[in-house]
mmCIF file of C-alpha atoms in Angstrom:
data_model
loop_
_atom_site.group_PDB
_atom_site.id
_atom_site.type_symbol
_atom_site.label_atom_id
_atom_site.label_comp_id
_atom_site.label_asym_id
_atom_site.label_seq_id
_atom_site.Cartn_x
_atom_site.Cartn_y
_atom_site.Cartn_z
ATOM 1 C CA MET C 1 -63.409 -32.081 10.800
ATOM 2 C CA SER C 2 -66.416 -33.146 12.322
ATOM 3 C CA ASN C 3 -69.771 -35.161 11.265
ATOM 4 C CA ASP C 4 -71.517 -32.438 10.611
ATOM 5 C CA ASN C 5 -69.541 -30.220 7.928
ATOM 6 C CA MET C 6 -68.991 -34.145 6.495
ATOM 7 C CA ALA C 7 -72.632 -34.439 6.249
ATOM 8 C CA LEU C 8 -72.862 -30.904 4.951
ATOM 9 C CA LEU C 9 -69.990 -31.404 1.815
ATOM 10 C CA ALA C 10 -71.950 -33.804 1.107
ATOM 11 C CA ALA C 11 -75.395 -32.316 0.529
ATOM 12 C CA ALA C 12 -73.271 -29.143 -1.181
ATOM 13 C CA SER C 13 -71.792 -32.198 -3.668
ATOM 14 C CA TYR C 14 -74.781 -31.964 -5.945
ATOM 15 C CA VAL C 15 -75.584 -28.162 -6.126
ATOM 16 C CA ASP C 16 -74.958 -26.850 -9.206
ATOM 17 C CA PHE C 17 -72.477 -24.748 -8.841
ATOM 18 C CA SER C 18 -71.644 -23.570 -12.393
ATOM 19 C CA VAL C 19 -73.412 -20.461 -11.288
ATOM 20 C CA ILE C 20 -71.202 -19.117 -8.719
ATOM 21 C CA LYS C 21 -70.476 -15.761 -10.044
ATOM 22 C CA ASP C 22 -73.957 -14.201 -9.646
ATOM 23 C CA PRO C 23 -75.410 -14.791 -5.879
ATOM 24 C CA GLN C 24 -78.707 -14.724 -7.243
ATOM 25 C CA ARG C 25 -78.652 -17.830 -9.307
ATOM 26 C CA PHE C 26 -75.863 -19.638 -6.591
ATOM 27 C CA GLN C 27 -77.994 -18.937 -3.909
ATOM 28 C CA GLU C 28 -80.820 -20.265 -5.935
ATOM 29 C CA ALA C 29 -78.791 -23.547 -6.601
ATOM 30 C CA LEU C 30 -77.933 -23.994 -2.807
ATOM 31 C CA THR C 31 -82.087 -23.990 -2.141
ATOM 32 C CA ARG C 32 -82.217 -26.207 -5.078
ATOM 33 C CA GLU C 33 -80.801 -28.972 -3.407
ATOM 34 C CA MET C 34 -80.195 -28.689 0.915
ATOM 35 C CA SER C 35 -82.399 -26.912 3.688
ATOM 36 C CA THR C 36 -82.159 -24.024 4.369
ATOM 37 C CA THR C 37 -81.198 -24.397 7.949
ATOM 38 C CA GLN C 38 -77.818 -26.475 5.757
ATOM 39 C CA VAL C 39 -77.763 -23.684 3.087
ATOM 40 C CA GLU C 40 -77.008 -20.931 5.684
ATOM 41 C CA LYS C 41 -74.427 -23.073 7.620
ATOM 42 C CA PHE C 42 -72.707 -23.817 4.062
ATOM 43 C CA THR C 43 -72.219 -20.454 3.246
ATOM 44 C CA ASN C 44 -71.441 -18.787 6.825
ATOM 45 C CA THR C 45 -69.063 -22.052 7.604
ATOM 46 C CA TYR C 46 -66.915 -22.492 3.327
ATOM 47 C CA GLU C 47 -66.117 -19.920 0.888
ATOM 48 C CA LEU C 48 -66.559 -20.909 -2.479
ATOM 49 C CA ILE C 49 -63.299 -20.929 -4.434
ATOM 50 C CA ALA C 50 -63.542 -22.969 -8.013
ATOM 51 C CA HIS C 51 -65.535 -24.459 -9.663
ATOM 52 C CA LYS C 52 -64.944 -26.522 -12.691
ATOM 53 C CA THR C 53 -68.075 -28.226 -14.545
ATOM 54 C CA ASN C 54 -68.290 -31.482 -15.548
ATOM 55 C CA THR C 55 -65.088 -32.245 -18.541
ATOM 56 C CA SER C 56 -65.086 -34.255 -21.415
ATOM 57 C CA ASN C 57 -63.968 -36.838 -19.592
ATOM 58 C CA GLY C 58 -66.295 -36.766 -16.694
ATOM 59 C CA TYR C 59 -63.961 -34.882 -13.731
ATOM 60 C CA SER C 60 -66.001 -31.973 -11.938
ATOM 61 C CA GLY C 61 -64.083 -30.322 -9.249
ATOM 62 C CA THR C 62 -65.342 -27.972 -7.013
ATOM 63 C CA ILE C 63 -63.030 -26.517 -4.114
ATOM 64 C CA VAL C 64 -64.202 -24.948 -0.629
ATOM 65 C CA LYS C 65 -61.934 -22.989 1.660
ATOM 66 C CA ASN C 66 -63.158 -23.076 5.703
ATOM 67 C CA LYS C 67 -63.556 -19.690 6.888
ATOM 68 C CA LYS C 68 -63.011 -20.002 10.724
ATOM 69 C CA ASN C 69 -59.749 -22.542 10.139
ATOM 70 C CA LYS C 70 -59.300 -21.352 6.637
ATOM 71 C CA GLY C 71 -58.457 -24.944 5.198
ATOM 72 C CA LEU C 72 -59.411 -26.221 1.774
#
């Protein structure tokens, strides 16, 4: 994985992915935390597979898939 992709995923880790079912709200959530260029690269490179919001013990997780190489 390139440093650019690692940085992009690090930036995306601050996005509120709880709105993934609503494309408009998801796009808005991305643009609140990332630049327009980063949002474009993220949406062109990754597909959001699943997200679990904070549980009672503080766990939060997101799974993305690389659209090009299908890696998770």
